[in-house]
Amino acid sequence: MTPPLRAMKGGVRALQEHVIDEWREGWRFWSVRIQALAVAAGTVFAALPNELAQIWASLPPELRAMMPPAVVRWLPILLGLSAIAARFLKQGVSRHD
C-alpha cells in the first residue's frame, strides 16, 4: 500500500470514531432534510443578489444597521452546512451539576 493511500485510510478510521453509527441513514432525519432546504434557500439568495437587495431594502433601517449585507448573504449557507455536519457527529453528554 502506498504511503498516501495508507494515510488516507488512517484518516477515514479517525473520522469514523467521531461519526454517529447511523450516518448512512442521515437522509431520513428531518433535521437533515430541513437544513438541506435551508442551504438551498441560502444558495438561491446568493445566486440572486438583486432579489436579495430588494428584500434588504424593504427591511426597517434599524434592522439593517444590525446586520451587514455580506453576513446576511452567506450566513444561512454556512449555518445550514454546519447544522448538517453537526447532525452526523457524536455529541458528548454535557453535565451541569
PDB file of N, CA and C in Angstrom:
ATOM      1  N   MET A   1       0.848  -1.170   0.000  1.00  0.00           N
ATOM      2  CA  MET A   1       0.000   0.000   0.000  1.00  0.00           C
ATOM      3  C   MET A   1       0.900   1.242   0.000  1.00  0.00           C
ATOM      4  N   THR A   2       0.584   2.206  -0.865  1.00  0.00           N
ATOM      5  CA  THR A   2       1.407   3.411  -0.973  1.00  0.00           C
ATOM      6  C   THR A   2       1.186   4.296   0.250  1.00  0.00           C
ATOM      7  N   PRO A   3       2.192   5.099   0.619  1.00  0.00           N
ATOM      8  CA  PRO A   3       2.052   5.961   1.802  1.00  0.00           C
ATOM      9  C   PRO A   3       0.838   6.907   1.750  1.00  0.00           C
ATOM     10  N   PRO A   4       0.531   7.574   0.613  1.00  0.00           N
ATOM     11  CA  PRO A   4      -0.659   8.438   0.620  1.00  0.00           C
ATOM     12  C   PRO A   4      -1.950   7.660   0.857  1.00  0.00           C
ATOM     13  N   LEU A   5      -2.040   6.469   0.288  1.00  0.00           N
ATOM     14  CA  LEU A   5      -3.231   5.650   0.476  1.00  0.00           C
ATOM     15  C   LEU A   5      -3.342   5.204   1.927  1.00  0.00           C
ATOM     16  N   ARG A   6      -2.214   4.843   2.517  1.00  0.00           N
ATOM     17  CA  ARG A   6      -2.191   4.436   3.921  1.00  0.00           C
ATOM     18  C   ARG A   6      -2.627   5.593   4.820  1.00  0.00           C
ATOM     19  N   ALA A   7      -2.135   6.793   4.530  1.00  0.00           N
ATOM     20  CA  ALA A   7      -2.511   7.960   5.323  1.00  0.00           C
ATOM     21  C   ALA A   7      -4.001   8.254   5.183  1.00  0.00           C
ATOM     22  N   MET A   8      -4.541   8.105   3.969  1.00  0.00           N
ATOM     23  CA  MET A   8      -5.956   8.357   3.751  1.00  0.00           C
ATOM     24  C   MET A   8      -6.802   7.344   4.515  1.00  0.00           C
ATOM     25  N   LYS A   9      -6.373   6.091   4.515  1.00  0.00           N
ATOM     26  CA  LYS A   9      -7.107   5.054   5.227  1.00  0.00           C
ATOM     27  C   LYS A   9      -7.104   5.340   6.731  1.00  0.00           C
ATOM     28  N   GLY A  10      -5.984   5.818   7.257  1.00  0.00           N
ATOM     29  CA  GLY A  10      -5.920   6.184   8.668  1.00  0.00           C
ATOM     30  C   GLY A  10      -6.826   7.359   8.991  1.00  0.00           C
ATOM     31  N   GLY A  11      -6.938   8.315   8.058  1.00  0.00           N
ATOM     32  CA  GLY A  11      -7.834   9.464   8.258  1.00  0.00           C
ATOM     33  C   GLY A  11      -9.285   9.047   8.277  1.00  0.00           C
ATOM     34  N   VAL A  12      -9.638   8.074   7.452  1.00  0.00           N
ATOM     35  CA  VAL A  12     -11.010   7.566   7.424  1.00  0.00           C
ATOM     36  C   VAL A  12     -11.334   6.892   8.748  1.00  0.00           C
ATOM     37  N   ARG A  13     -10.398   6.115   9.273  1.00  0.00           N
ATOM     38  CA  ARG A  13     -10.619   5.471  10.576  1.00  0.00           C
ATOM     39  C   ARG A  13     -10.800   6.508  11.674  1.00  0.00           C
ATOM     40  N   ALA A  14     -10.003   7.560  11.649  1.00  0.00           N
ATOM     41  CA  ALA A  14     -10.117   8.612  12.659  1.00  0.00           C
ATOM     42  C   ALA A  14     -11.472   9.310  12.555  1.00  0.00           C
ATOM     43  N   LEU A  15     -11.939   9.528  11.338  1.00  0.00           N
ATOM     44  CA  LEU A  15     -13.233  10.173  11.146  1.00  0.00           C
ATOM     45  C   LEU A  15     -14.363   9.269  11.630  1.00  0.00           C
ATOM     46  N   GLN A  16     -14.237   7.971  11.416  1.00  0.00           N
ATOM     47  CA  GLN A  16     -15.275   7.029  11.823  1.00  0.00           C
ATOM     48  C   GLN A  16     -15.484   7.028  13.335  1.00  0.00           C
ATOM     49  N   GLU A  17     -14.473   7.385  14.102  1.00  0.00           N
ATOM     50  CA  GLU A  17     -14.611   7.440  15.557  1.00  0.00           C
ATOM     51  C   GLU A  17     -15.521   8.571  16.003  1.00  0.00           C
ATOM     52  N   HIS A  18     -15.686   9.598  15.154  1.00  0.00           N
ATOM     53  CA  HIS A  18     -16.457  10.773  15.529  1.00  0.00           C
ATOM     54  C   HIS A  18     -17.823  10.849  14.864  1.00  0.00           C
ATOM     55  N   VAL A  19     -18.100   9.956  13.949  1.00  0.00           N
ATOM     56  CA  VAL A  19     -19.356   9.981  13.211  1.00  0.00           C
ATOM     57  C   VAL A  19     -20.358   9.048  13.884  1.00  0.00           C
ATOM     58  N   ILE A  20     -21.635   9.429  13.908  1.00  0.00           N
ATOM     59  CA  ILE A  20     -22.659   8.600  14.531  1.00  0.00           C
ATOM     60  C   ILE A  20     -22.786   7.270  13.799  1.00  0.00           C
ATOM     61  N   ASP A  21     -23.282   6.258  14.498  1.00  0.00           N
ATOM     62  CA  ASP A  21     -23.392   4.920  13.930  1.00  0.00           C
ATOM     63  C   ASP A  21     -24.342   4.874  12.730  1.00  0.00           C
ATOM     64  N   GLU A  22     -25.420   5.664  12.777  1.00  0.00           N
ATOM     65  CA  GLU A  22     -26.435   5.627  11.725  1.00  0.00           C
ATOM     66  C   GLU A  22     -26.190   6.655  10.627  1.00  0.00           C
ATOM     67  N   TRP A  23     -24.948   7.023  10.328  1.00  0.00           N
ATOM     68  CA  TRP A  23     -24.690   8.100   9.380  1.00  0.00           C
ATOM     69  C   TRP A  23     -25.244   7.799   7.998  1.00  0.00           C
ATOM     70  N   ARG A  24     -25.324   6.549   7.628  1.00  0.00           N
ATOM     71  CA  ARG A  24     -25.854   6.202   6.300  1.00  0.00           C
ATOM     72  C   ARG A  24     -27.364   6.416   6.216  1.00  0.00           C
ATOM     73  N   GLU A  25     -28.011   6.517   7.352  1.00  0.00           N
ATOM     74  CA  GLU A  25     -29.455   6.775   7.396  1.00  0.00           C
ATOM     75  C   GLU A  25     -29.746   8.266   7.577  1.00  0.00           C
ATOM     76  N   GLY A  26     -28.731   9.094   7.500  1.00  0.00           N
ATOM     77  CA  GLY A  26     -28.880  10.530   7.750  1.00  0.00           C
ATOM     78  C   GLY A  26     -29.912  11.216   6.885  1.00  0.00           C
ATOM     79  N   TRP A  27     -30.071  10.773   5.663  1.00  0.00           N
ATOM     80  CA  TRP A  27     -31.035  11.409   4.776  1.00  0.00           C
ATOM     81  C   TRP A  27     -32.460  11.257   5.294  1.00  0.00           C
ATOM     82  N   ARG A  28     -32.692  10.320   6.193  1.00  0.00           N
ATOM     83  CA  ARG A  28     -34.029  10.112   6.746  1.00  0.00           C
ATOM     84  C   ARG A  28     -34.338  11.074   7.887  1.00  0.00           C
ATOM     85  N   PHE A  29     -33.324  11.695   8.459  1.00  0.00           N
ATOM     86  CA  PHE A  29     -33.533  12.595   9.587  1.00  0.00           C
ATOM     87  C   PHE A  29     -34.172  13.893   9.092  1.00  0.00           C
ATOM     88  N   TRP A  30     -35.235  14.309   9.747  1.00  0.00           N
ATOM     89  CA  TRP A  30     -35.887  15.555   9.347  1.00  0.00           C
ATOM     90  C   TRP A  30     -34.959  16.739   9.525  1.00  0.00           C
ATOM     91  N   SER A  31     -34.113  16.687  10.519  1.00  0.00           N
ATOM     92  CA  SER A  31     -33.193  17.812  10.717  1.00  0.00           C
ATOM     93  C   SER A  31     -32.291  17.985   9.505  1.00  0.00           C
ATOM     94  N   VAL A  32     -31.881  16.886   8.909  1.00  0.00           N
ATOM     95  CA  VAL A  32     -31.024  16.962   7.724  1.00  0.00           C
ATOM     96  C   VAL A  32     -31.822  17.493   6.537  1.00  0.00           C
ATOM     97  N   ARG A  33     -33.037  17.016   6.381  1.00  0.00           N
ATOM     98  CA  ARG A  33     -33.874  17.485   5.269  1.00  0.00           C
ATOM     99  C   ARG A  33     -34.171  18.976   5.378  1.00  0.00           C
ATOM    100  N   ILE A  34     -34.511  19.413   6.580  1.00  0.00           N
ATOM    101  CA  ILE A  34     -34.834  20.828   6.786  1.00  0.00           C
ATOM    102  C   ILE A  34     -33.603  21.697   6.552  1.00  0.00           C
ATOM    103  N   GLN A  35     -32.463  21.264   7.055  1.00  0.00           N
ATOM    104  CA  GLN A  35     -31.245  22.047   6.862  1.00  0.00           C
ATOM    105  C   GLN A  35     -30.815  22.050   5.396  1.00  0.00           C
ATOM    106  N   ALA A  36     -31.040  20.957   4.690  1.00  0.00           N
ATOM    107  CA  ALA A  36     -30.738  20.938   3.258  1.00  0.00           C
ATOM    108  C   ALA A  36     -31.609  21.949   2.534  1.00  0.00           C
ATOM    109  N   LEU A  37     -32.851  22.077   2.947  1.00  0.00           N
ATOM    110  CA  LEU A  37     -33.739  23.081   2.375  1.00  0.00           C
ATOM    111  C   LEU A  37     -33.234  24.490   2.692  1.00  0.00           C
ATOM    112  N   ALA A  38     -32.742  24.692   3.914  1.00  0.00           N
ATOM    113  CA  ALA A  38     -32.192  25.992   4.293  1.00  0.00           C
ATOM    114  C   ALA A  38     -30.960  26.337   3.452  1.00  0.00           C
ATOM    115  N   VAL A  39     -30.117  25.353   3.200  1.00  0.00           N
ATOM    116  CA  VAL A  39     -28.936  25.581   2.361  1.00  0.00           C
ATOM    117  C   VAL A  39     -29.373  25.933   0.937  1.00  0.00           C
ATOM    118  N   ALA A  40     -30.378  25.228   0.436  1.00  0.00           N
ATOM    119  CA  ALA A  40     -30.876  25.519  -0.907  1.00  0.00           C
ATOM    120  C   ALA A  40     -31.427  26.939  -0.981  1.00  0.00           C
ATOM    121  N   ALA A  41     -32.172  27.352   0.026  1.00  0.00           N
ATOM    122  CA  ALA A  41     -32.715  28.716   0.049  1.00  0.00           C
ATOM    123  C   ALA A  41     -31.593  29.738   0.123  1.00  0.00           C
ATOM    124  N   GLY A  42     -30.600  29.485   0.948  1.00  0.00           N
ATOM    125  CA  GLY A  42     -29.463  30.397   1.039  1.00  0.00           C
ATOM    126  C   GLY A  42     -28.696  30.485  -0.261  1.00  0.00           C
ATOM    127  N   THR A  43     -28.590  29.361  -0.954  1.00  0.00           N
ATOM    128  CA  THR A  43     -27.906  29.355  -2.246  1.00  0.00           C
ATOM    129  C   THR A  43     -28.670  30.189  -3.266  1.00  0.00           C
ATOM    130  N   VAL A  44     -29.994  30.097  -3.238  1.00  0.00           N
ATOM    131  CA  VAL A  44     -30.811  30.909  -4.142  1.00  0.00           C
ATOM    132  C   VAL A  44     -30.579  32.389  -3.855  1.00  0.00           C
ATOM    133  N   PHE A  45     -30.552  32.752  -2.586  1.00  0.00           N
ATOM    134  CA  PHE A  45     -30.302  34.158  -2.238  1.00  0.00           C
ATOM    135  C   PHE A  45     -28.930  34.614  -2.718  1.00  0.00           C
ATOM    136  N   ALA A  46     -27.925  33.741  -2.580  1.00  0.00           N
ATOM    137  CA  ALA A  46     -26.579  34.102  -3.029  1.00  0.00           C
ATOM    138  C   ALA A  46     -26.514  34.208  -4.550  1.00  0.00           C
ATOM    139  N   ALA A  47     -27.283  33.364  -5.231  1.00  0.00           N
ATOM    140  CA  ALA A  47     -27.264  33.366  -6.691  1.00  0.00           C
ATOM    141  C   ALA A  47     -28.094  34.508  -7.284  1.00  0.00           C
ATOM    142  N   LEU A  48     -28.994  35.057  -6.493  1.00  0.00           N
ATOM    143  CA  LEU A  48     -29.873  36.126  -6.981  1.00  0.00           C
ATOM    144  C   LEU A  48     -29.696  37.383  -6.138  1.00  0.00           C
ATOM    145  N   PRO A  49     -28.553  38.037  -6.253  1.00  0.00           N
ATOM    146  CA  PRO A  49     -28.275  39.182  -5.379  1.00  0.00           C
ATOM    147  C   PRO A  49     -29.235  40.351  -5.583  1.00  0.00           C
ATOM    148  N   ASN A  50     -29.803  40.518  -6.779  1.00  0.00           N
ATOM    149  CA  ASN A  50     -30.735  41.624  -6.990  1.00  0.00           C
ATOM    150  C   ASN A  50     -31.993  41.446  -6.156  1.00  0.00           C
ATOM    151  N   GLU A  51     -32.503  40.237  -6.121  1.00  0.00           N
ATOM    152  CA  GLU A  51     -33.678  39.966  -5.303  1.00  0.00           C
ATOM    153  C   GLU A  51     -33.366  40.136  -3.826  1.00  0.00           C
ATOM    154  N   LEU A  52     -32.171  39.701  -3.425  1.00  0.00           N
ATOM    155  CA  LEU A  52     -31.751  39.878  -2.034  1.00  0.00           C
ATOM    156  C   LEU A  52     -31.661  41.360  -1.699  1.00  0.00           C
ATOM    157  N   ALA A  53     -31.165  42.158  -2.627  1.00  0.00           N
ATOM    158  CA  ALA A  53     -31.077  43.602  -2.406  1.00  0.00           C
ATOM    159  C   ALA A  53     -32.462  44.216  -2.224  1.00  0.00           C
ATOM    160  N   GLN A  54     -33.436  43.738  -2.963  1.00  0.00           N
ATOM    161  CA  GLN A  54     -34.801  44.245  -2.805  1.00  0.00           C
ATOM    162  C   GLN A  54     -35.371  43.888  -1.440  1.00  0.00           C
ATOM    163  N   ILE A  55     -35.122  42.660  -1.014  1.00  0.00           N
ATOM    164  CA  ILE A  55     -35.582  42.246   0.318  1.00  0.00           C
ATOM    165  C   ILE A  55     -34.879  43.067   1.385  1.00  0.00           C
ATOM    166  N   TRP A  56     -33.577  43.248   1.216  1.00  0.00           N
ATOM    167  CA  TRP A  56     -32.775  44.028   2.167  1.00  0.00           C
ATOM    168  C   TRP A  56     -33.314  45.461   2.274  1.00  0.00           C
ATOM    169  N   ALA A  57     -33.633  46.062   1.139  1.00  0.00           N
ATOM    170  CA  ALA A  57     -34.124  47.444   1.127  1.00  0.00           C
ATOM    171  C   ALA A  57     -35.485  47.560   1.798  1.00  0.00           C
ATOM    172  N   SER A  58     -36.245  46.484   1.820  1.00  0.00           N
ATOM    173  CA  SER A  58     -37.582  46.545   2.422  1.00  0.00           C
ATOM    174  C   SER A  58     -37.557  46.388   3.943  1.00  0.00           C
ATOM    175  N   LEU A  59     -36.407  46.001   4.508  1.00  0.00           N
ATOM    176  CA  LEU A  59     -36.298  45.856   5.968  1.00  0.00           C
ATOM    177  C   LEU A  59     -36.222  47.226   6.637  1.00  0.00           C
ATOM    178  N   PRO A  60     -36.679  47.317   7.884  1.00  0.00           N
ATOM    179  CA  PRO A  60     -36.554  48.583   8.619  1.00  0.00           C
ATOM    180  C   PRO A  60     -35.085  48.974   8.782  1.00  0.00           C
ATOM    181  N   PRO A  61     -34.784  50.276   8.739  1.00  0.00           N
ATOM    182  CA  PRO A  61     -33.388  50.731   8.859  1.00  0.00           C
ATOM    183  C   PRO A  61     -32.695  50.245  10.133  1.00  0.00           C
ATOM    184  N   GLU A  62     -33.423  50.141  11.228  1.00  0.00           N
ATOM    185  CA  GLU A  62     -32.818  49.684  12.491  1.00  0.00           C
ATOM    186  C   GLU A  62     -32.307  48.249  12.363  1.00  0.00           C
ATOM    187  N   LEU A  63     -33.083  47.423  11.688  1.00  0.00           N
ATOM    188  CA  LEU A  63     -32.683  46.033  11.500  1.00  0.00           C
ATOM    189  C   LEU A  63     -31.509  45.934  10.529  1.00  0.00           C
ATOM    190  N   ARG A  64     -31.519  46.720   9.479  1.00  0.00           N
ATOM    191  CA  ARG A  64     -30.409  46.711   8.512  1.00  0.00           C
ATOM    192  C   ARG A  64     -29.119  47.164   9.159  1.00  0.00           C
ATOM    193  N   ALA A  65     -29.185  48.107  10.090  1.00  0.00           N
ATOM    194  CA  ALA A  65     -27.977  48.611  10.763  1.00  0.00           C
ATOM    195  C   ALA A  65     -27.323  47.522  11.609  1.00  0.00           C
ATOM    196  N   MET A  66     -28.113  46.552  12.049  1.00  0.00           N
ATOM    197  CA  MET A  66     -27.583  45.488  12.909  1.00  0.00           C
ATOM    198  C   MET A  66     -26.868  44.395  12.120  1.00  0.00           C
ATOM    199  N   MET A  67     -27.133  44.263  10.817  1.00  0.00           N
ATOM    200  CA  MET A  67     -26.588  43.156  10.029  1.00  0.00           C
ATOM    201  C   MET A  67     -25.951  43.657   8.737  1.00  0.00           C
ATOM    202  N   PRO A  68     -24.639  43.496   8.571  1.00  0.00           N
ATOM    203  CA  PRO A  68     -24.010  43.861   7.294  1.00  0.00           C
ATOM    204  C   PRO A  68     -24.542  42.960   6.170  1.00  0.00           C
ATOM    205  N   PRO A  69     -24.704  43.485   4.951  1.00  0.00           N
ATOM    206  CA  PRO A  69     -25.258  42.689   3.848  1.00  0.00           C
ATOM    207  C   PRO A  69     -24.477  41.414   3.538  1.00  0.00           C
ATOM    208  N   ALA A  70     -23.158  41.437   3.659  1.00  0.00           N
ATOM    209  CA  ALA A  70     -22.367  40.238   3.356  1.00  0.00           C
ATOM    210  C   ALA A  70     -22.702  39.097   4.321  1.00  0.00           C
ATOM    211  N   VAL A  71     -22.906  39.428   5.571  1.00  0.00           N
ATOM    212  CA  VAL A  71     -23.253  38.412   6.559  1.00  0.00           C
ATOM    213  C   VAL A  71     -24.625  37.831   6.242  1.00  0.00           C
ATOM    214  N   VAL A  72     -25.544  38.691   5.892  1.00  0.00           N
ATOM    215  CA  VAL A  72     -26.899  38.241   5.572  1.00  0.00           C
ATOM    216  C   VAL A  72     -26.875  37.287   4.393  1.00  0.00           C
ATOM    217  N   ARG A  73     -26.043  37.543   3.431  1.00  0.00           N
ATOM    218  CA  ARG A  73     -25.995  36.722   2.219  1.00  0.00           C
ATOM    219  C   ARG A  73     -25.421  35.332   2.486  1.00  0.00           C
ATOM    220  N   TRP A  74     -24.361  35.226   3.277  1.00  0.00           N
ATOM    221  CA  TRP A  74     -23.663  33.948   3.430  1.00  0.00           C
ATOM    222  C   TRP A  74     -23.994  33.193   4.709  1.00  0.00           C
ATOM    223  N   LEU A  75     -24.539  33.849   5.701  1.00  0.00           N
ATOM    224  CA  LEU A  75     -24.822  33.191   6.972  1.00  0.00           C
ATOM    225  C   LEU A  75     -25.780  32.002   6.849  1.00  0.00           C
ATOM    226  N   PRO A  76     -26.868  32.110   6.107  1.00  0.00           N
ATOM    227  CA  PRO A  76     -27.754  30.927   6.006  1.00  0.00           C
ATOM    228  C   PRO A  76     -27.056  29.696   5.422  1.00  0.00           C
ATOM    229  N   ILE A  77     -26.203  29.908   4.455  1.00  0.00           N
ATOM    230  CA  ILE A  77     -25.498  28.781   3.844  1.00  0.00           C
ATOM    231  C   ILE A  77     -24.534  28.159   4.850  1.00  0.00           C
ATOM    232  N   LEU A  78     -23.754  28.979   5.524  1.00  0.00           N
ATOM    233  CA  LEU A  78     -22.788  28.464   6.498  1.00  0.00           C
ATOM    234  C   LEU A  78     -23.484  27.770   7.665  1.00  0.00           C
ATOM    235  N   LEU A  79     -24.561  28.363   8.153  1.00  0.00           N
ATOM    236  CA  LEU A  79     -25.291  27.735   9.254  1.00  0.00           C
ATOM    237  C   LEU A  79     -25.925  26.418   8.824  1.00  0.00           C
ATOM    238  N   GLY A  80     -26.479  26.399   7.638  1.00  0.00           N
ATOM    239  CA  GLY A  80     -27.098  25.171   7.148  1.00  0.00           C
ATOM    240  C   GLY A  80     -26.096  24.050   6.980  1.00  0.00           C
ATOM    241  N   LEU A  81     -24.970  24.341   6.377  1.00  0.00           N
ATOM    242  CA  LEU A  81     -23.936  23.320   6.202  1.00  0.00           C
ATOM    243  C   LEU A  81     -23.382  22.852   7.539  1.00  0.00           C
ATOM    244  N   SER A  82     -23.216  23.782   8.466  1.00  0.00           N
ATOM    245  CA  SER A  82     -22.730  23.421   9.799  1.00  0.00           C
ATOM    246  C   SER A  82     -23.718  22.524  10.524  1.00  0.00           C
ATOM    247  N   ALA A  83     -25.005  22.828  10.385  1.00  0.00           N
ATOM    248  CA  ALA A  83     -26.020  22.011  11.051  1.00  0.00           C
ATOM    249  C   ALA A  83     -26.054  20.603  10.477  1.00  0.00           C
ATOM    250  N   ILE A  84     -25.915  20.475   9.166  1.00  0.00           N
ATOM    251  CA  ILE A  84     -25.898  19.145   8.555  1.00  0.00           C
ATOM    252  C   ILE A  84     -24.685  18.365   9.051  1.00  0.00           C
ATOM    253  N   ALA A  85     -23.526  18.997   9.071  1.00  0.00           N
ATOM    254  CA  ALA A  85     -22.314  18.317   9.544  1.00  0.00           C
ATOM    255  C   ALA A  85     -22.447  17.936  11.016  1.00  0.00           C
ATOM    256  N   ALA A  86     -22.991  18.830  11.839  1.00  0.00           N
ATOM    257  CA  ALA A  86     -23.129  18.559  13.262  1.00  0.00           C
ATOM    258  C   ALA A  86     -24.086  17.405  13.531  1.00  0.00           C
ATOM    259  N   ARG A  87     -25.073  17.234  12.679  1.00  0.00           N
ATOM    260  CA  ARG A  87     -26.053  16.155  12.869  1.00  0.00           C
ATOM    261  C   ARG A  87     -25.392  14.780  12.776  1.00  0.00           C
ATOM    262  N   PHE A  88     -24.315  14.678  12.040  1.00  0.00           N
ATOM    263  CA  PHE A  88     -23.656  13.397  11.845  1.00  0.00           C
ATOM    264  C   PHE A  88     -22.556  13.118  12.872  1.00  0.00           C
ATOM    265  N   LEU A  89     -22.228  14.086  13.696  1.00  0.00           N
ATOM    266  CA  LEU A  89     -21.171  13.909  14.687  1.00  0.00           C
ATOM    267  C   LEU A  89     -21.744  13.461  16.018  1.00  0.00           C
ATOM    268  N   LYS A  90     -21.028  12.588  16.673  1.00  0.00           N
ATOM    269  CA  LYS A  90     -21.443  12.176  18.009  1.00  0.00           C
ATOM    270  C   LYS A  90     -21.301  13.377  18.929  1.00  0.00           C
ATOM    271  N   GLN A  91     -22.262  13.533  19.801  1.00  0.00           N
ATOM    272  CA  GLN A  91     -22.259  14.656  20.730  1.00  0.00           C
ATOM    273  C   GLN A  91     -21.960  14.135  22.126  1.00  0.00           C
ATOM    274  N   GLY A  92     -21.069  14.785  22.826  1.00  0.00           N
ATOM    275  CA  GLY A  92     -20.759  14.395  24.185  1.00  0.00           C
ATOM    276  C   GLY A  92     -21.889  14.827  25.114  1.00  0.00           C
ATOM    277  N   VAL A  93     -22.054  14.127  26.211  1.00  0.00           N
ATOM    278  CA  VAL A  93     -23.083  14.481  27.186  1.00  0.00           C
ATOM    279  C   VAL A  93     -22.532  15.599  28.056  1.00  0.00           C
ATOM    280  N   SER A  94     -23.263  16.711  28.128  1.00  0.00           N
ATOM    281  CA  SER A  94     -22.816  17.803  28.985  1.00  0.00           C
ATOM    282  C   SER A  94     -23.457  17.625  30.356  1.00  0.00           C
ATOM    283  N   ARG A  95     -22.692  17.872  31.380  1.00  0.00           N
ATOM    284  CA  ARG A  95     -23.180  17.724  32.741  1.00  0.00           C
ATOM    285  C   ARG A  95     -23.165  19.074  33.411  1.00  0.00           C
ATOM    286  N   HIS A  96     -24.323  19.497  33.823  1.00  0.00           N
ATOM    287  CA  HIS A  96     -24.451  20.785  34.513  1.00  0.00           C
ATOM    288  C   HIS A  96     -24.821  20.512  35.975  1.00  0.00           C
ATOM    289  N   ASP A  97     -23.822  20.150  36.759  1.00  0.00           N
ATOM    290  CA  ASP A  97     -24.069  19.817  38.174  1.00  0.00           C
ATOM    291  C   ASP A  97     -24.104  21.032  39.028  1.00  0.00           C
TER     292      ASP A  97
END
